[in-house]
Amino acid sequence: MTIGNEGDLEKLKAAGRLVARTLKAMGEALEPGMTTRELDALGRALLEAEGARSAPELTYDFPGATCISVGPDVAHGIPGERVVQAGDLINIDVSAELDGFFADTGASFAVPPVSNRVERLCRDGRRALWTGIRAVRPGADLNAPGREIEAFARKNGYSLVKNLASHGVGASLHEEPTEIATWVDRSERRKITEGLVFTLEPFLSLGANWVEERDDGWTLRPRGGEPTVQYEHTLVATRRGPVVVTLAD
């Protein structure tokens, strides 16, 4: 999607604020003893109260309103009877359609107590995302954010999962431009155009560079079970800089 007028931008921002508020509320509610199904039910209720529809359900018939992955799983986890435990590293991904516009966000949460290295991983996962966001501008290479993110990862001793990429969003959950690398991709020739709507979602890891699909056909996990975090925003490239629409009020 390319945003061409202020009305469409406001609608996209409304969808973005809703998924951001939902993600924030789910993170604040996360505690040992609850199930991931209970956490998902909270997310569903918040989305539906505003007239929104779960994007993974709508698009892929995903068995949940949100994706909740308990480490070592890192993405596309199915909500269920898994009980949250102290020390868990949990990723929550919230995407929804509201008034014809799609927005997508995600974050990883460490349930205390956790080790210093996991706390640092979470902190640096957020820093890696914003390092990439700051590289977004019309006319820049579409891989400009990925180059900055990989430089950050290398400098700080992390790896990046390289079979999970960012993507276009807005008119649908996943659209052109597809497969936006959050690492150095020397084959990339596409440019960031003014008004382009897309996600940035690096998967920063303590050693993993690949994930594999589990037997349920959805959940993704590094082969070695290395701790991995994901932080994601939906943004619009403008002449005044990137507009991040998935920020909670």
mmCIF file of N, CA, C and O in Angstrom, residues 98-133:
data_model
loop_
_atom_site.group_PDB
_atom_site.id
_atom_site.type_symbol
_atom_site.label_atom_id
_atom_site.label_comp_id
_atom_site.label_asym_id
_atom_site.label_seq_id
_atom_site.Cartn_x
_atom_site.Cartn_y
_atom_site.Cartn_z
ATOM 1 N N LEU A 98 -9.129 -3.001 10.521
ATOM 2 C CA LEU A 98 -10.105 -2.057 11.033
ATOM 3 C C LEU A 98 -10.466 -1.097 9.914
ATOM 4 O O LEU A 98 -9.592 -0.414 9.376
ATOM 5 N N ASP A 99 -11.745 -1.085 9.557
ATOM 6 C CA ASP A 99 -12.238 -0.166 8.522
ATOM 7 C C ASP A 99 -11.461 -0.305 7.220
ATOM 8 O O ASP A 99 -11.187 0.678 6.528
ATOM 9 N N GLY A 100 -11.090 -1.550 6.891
ATOM 10 C CA GLY A 100 -10.415 -1.821 5.632
ATOM 11 C C GLY A 100 -8.912 -1.656 5.635
ATOM 12 O O GLY A 100 -8.260 -1.869 4.603
ATOM 13 N N PHE A 101 -8.329 -1.316 6.774
ATOM 14 C CA PHE A 101 -6.884 -1.113 6.871
ATOM 15 C C PHE A 101 -6.278 -2.099 7.861
ATOM 16 O O PHE A 101 -6.852 -2.358 8.922
ATOM 17 N N PHE A 102 -5.104 -2.618 7.512
ATOM 18 C CA PHE A 102 -4.412 -3.603 8.336
ATOM 19 C C PHE A 102 -3.167 -2.988 8.968
ATOM 20 O O PHE A 102 -2.412 -2.274 8.304
ATOM 21 N N ALA A 103 -2.946 -3.305 10.246
ATOM 22 C CA ALA A 103 -1.726 -2.912 10.948
ATOM 23 C C ALA A 103 -1.200 -4.108 11.731
ATOM 24 O O ALA A 103 -1.973 -4.989 12.133
ATOM 25 N N ASP A 104 0.105 -4.119 11.952
ATOM 26 C CA ASP A 104 0.778 -5.305 12.480
ATOM 27 C C ASP A 104 1.866 -4.854 13.454
ATOM 28 O O ASP A 104 2.663 -3.969 13.141
ATOM 29 N N THR A 105 1.879 -5.452 14.645
ATOM 30 C CA THR A 105 2.903 -5.120 15.630
ATOM 31 C C THR A 105 3.224 -6.348 16.469
ATOM 32 O O THR A 105 2.460 -7.321 16.493
ATOM 33 N N GLY A 106 4.338 -6.310 17.145
ATOM 34 C CA GLY A 106 4.715 -7.444 17.987
ATOM 35 C C GLY A 106 5.809 -7.046 18.960
ATOM 36 O O GLY A 106 6.510 -6.044 18.766
ATOM 37 N N ALA A 107 5.973 -7.852 19.989
ATOM 38 C CA ALA A 107 7.027 -7.607 20.975
ATOM 39 C C ALA A 107 7.275 -8.881 21.763
ATOM 40 O O ALA A 107 6.398 -9.749 21.868
ATOM 41 N N SER A 108 8.461 -8.964 22.323
ATOM 42 C CA SER A 108 8.827 -10.076 23.194
ATOM 43 C C SER A 108 8.848 -9.595 24.643
ATOM 44 O O SER A 108 9.272 -8.468 24.934
ATOM 45 N N PHE A 109 8.395 -10.469 25.531
ATOM 46 C CA PHE A 109 8.280 -10.142 26.952
ATOM 47 C C PHE A 109 8.972 -11.231 27.762
ATOM 48 O O PHE A 109 8.706 -12.422 27.572
ATOM 49 N N ALA A 110 9.841 -10.818 28.664
ATOM 50 C CA ALA A 110 10.494 -11.761 29.572
ATOM 51 C C ALA A 110 9.745 -11.757 30.895
ATOM 52 O O ALA A 110 9.566 -10.709 31.509
ATOM 53 N N VAL A 111 9.282 -12.927 31.323
ATOM 54 C CA VAL A 111 8.526 -13.049 32.567
ATOM 55 C C VAL A 111 9.532 -13.227 33.712
ATOM 56 O O VAL A 111 10.232 -14.229 33.765
ATOM 57 N N PRO A 112 9.638 -12.273 34.641
ATOM 58 C CA PRO A 112 10.655 -12.333 35.690
ATOM 59 C C PRO A 112 10.498 -13.573 36.569
ATOM 60 O O PRO A 112 9.375 -14.067 36.732
ATOM 61 N N PRO A 113 11.613 -14.051 37.147
ATOM 62 C CA PRO A 113 12.978 -13.553 36.949
ATOM 63 C C PRO A 113 13.630 -14.192 35.725
ATOM 64 O O PRO A 113 13.383 -15.367 35.424
ATOM 65 N N VAL A 114 14.444 -13.404 35.029
ATOM 66 C CA VAL A 114 15.186 -13.918 33.882
ATOM 67 C C VAL A 114 16.643 -13.493 34.024
ATOM 68 O O VAL A 114 16.975 -12.609 34.806
ATOM 69 N N SER A 115 17.496 -14.120 33.246
ATOM 70 C CA SER A 115 18.927 -13.828 33.318
ATOM 71 C C SER A 115 19.226 -12.447 32.743
ATOM 72 O O SER A 115 18.448 -11.880 31.973
ATOM 73 N N ASN A 116 20.392 -11.936 33.112
ATOM 74 C CA ASN A 116 20.828 -10.636 32.590
ATOM 75 C C ASN A 116 20.963 -10.668 31.079
ATOM 76 O O ASN A 116 20.675 -9.667 30.396
ATOM 77 N N ARG A 117 21.401 -11.795 30.521
ATOM 78 C CA ARG A 117 21.590 -11.849 29.068
ATOM 79 C C ARG A 117 20.256 -11.795 28.338
ATOM 80 O O ARG A 117 20.166 -11.225 27.256
ATOM 81 N N VAL A 118 19.197 -12.359 28.931
ATOM 82 C CA VAL A 118 17.878 -12.274 28.302
ATOM 83 C C VAL A 118 17.320 -10.864 28.442
ATOM 84 O O VAL A 118 16.711 -10.332 27.500
ATOM 85 N N GLU A 119 17.520 -10.233 29.581
ATOM 86 C CA GLU A 119 17.103 -8.835 29.735
ATOM 87 C C GLU A 119 17.808 -7.962 28.703
ATOM 88 O O GLU A 119 17.192 -7.082 28.088
ATOM 89 N N ARG A 120 19.086 -8.203 28.516
ATOM 90 C CA ARG A 120 19.854 -7.419 27.539
ATOM 91 C C ARG A 120 19.359 -7.715 26.123
ATOM 92 O O ARG A 120 19.265 -6.793 25.295
ATOM 93 N N LEU A 121 19.050 -8.962 25.834
ATOM 94 C CA LEU A 121 18.530 -9.326 24.518
ATOM 95 C C LEU A 121 17.242 -8.572 24.209
ATOM 96 O O LEU A 121 17.064 -8.052 23.105
ATOM 97 N N CYS A 122 16.339 -8.500 25.178
ATOM 98 C CA CYS A 122 15.085 -7.766 24.984
ATOM 99 C C CYS A 122 15.350 -6.276 24.750
ATOM 100 O O CYS A 122 14.776 -5.666 23.837
ATOM 101 N N ARG A 123 16.202 -5.717 25.563
ATOM 102 C CA ARG A 123 16.539 -4.298 25.398
ATOM 103 C C ARG A 123 17.125 -4.037 24.017
ATOM 104 O O ARG A 123 16.730 -3.088 23.316
ATOM 105 N N ASP A 124 18.050 -4.887 23.608
ATOM 106 C CA ASP A 124 18.719 -4.671 22.330
ATOM 107 C C ASP A 124 17.824 -5.032 21.148
ATOM 108 O O ASP A 124 18.027 -4.505 20.042
ATOM 109 N N GLY A 125 16.839 -5.898 21.351
ATOM 110 C CA GLY A 125 15.866 -6.159 20.292
ATOM 111 C C GLY A 125 15.096 -4.893 19.942
ATOM 112 O O GLY A 125 14.864 -4.585 18.762
ATOM 113 N N ARG A 126 14.703 -4.146 20.970
ATOM 114 C CA ARG A 126 14.015 -2.867 20.734
ATOM 115 C C ARG A 126 14.952 -1.863 20.065
ATOM 116 O O ARG A 126 14.549 -1.127 19.156
ATOM 117 N N ARG A 127 16.192 -1.832 20.516
ATOM 118 C CA ARG A 127 17.169 -0.903 19.921
ATOM 119 C C ARG A 127 17.430 -1.245 18.458
ATOM 120 O O ARG A 127 17.549 -0.337 17.617
ATOM 121 N N ALA A 128 17.510 -2.522 18.142
ATOM 122 C CA ALA A 128 17.741 -2.937 16.754
ATOM 123 C C ALA A 128 16.612 -2.472 15.848
ATOM 124 O O ALA A 128 16.845 -1.975 14.736
ATOM 125 N N LEU A 129 15.371 -2.629 16.319
ATOM 126 C CA LEU A 129 14.223 -2.187 15.525
ATOM 127 C C LEU A 129 14.309 -0.694 15.236
ATOM 128 O O LEU A 129 14.150 -0.255 14.086
ATOM 129 N N TRP A 130 14.560 0.115 16.256
ATOM 130 C CA TRP A 130 14.585 1.559 16.059
ATOM 131 C C TRP A 130 15.797 2.000 15.242
ATOM 132 O O TRP A 130 15.735 3.011 14.516
ATOM 133 N N THR A 131 16.867 1.246 15.297
ATOM 134 C CA THR A 131 18.010 1.509 14.425
ATOM 135 C C THR A 131 17.588 1.388 12.966
ATOM 136 O O THR A 131 17.959 2.217 12.117
ATOM 137 N N GLY A 132 16.792 0.371 12.667
ATOM 138 C CA GLY A 132 16.292 0.204 11.306
ATOM 139 C C GLY A 132 15.287 1.273 10.919
ATOM 140 O O GLY A 132 15.312 1.796 9.796
ATOM 141 N N ILE A 133 14.388 1.610 11.829
ATOM 142 C CA ILE A 133 13.356 2.612 11.537
ATOM 143 C C ILE A 133 14.002 3.947 11.169
ATOM 144 O O ILE A 133 13.544 4.637 10.239
#
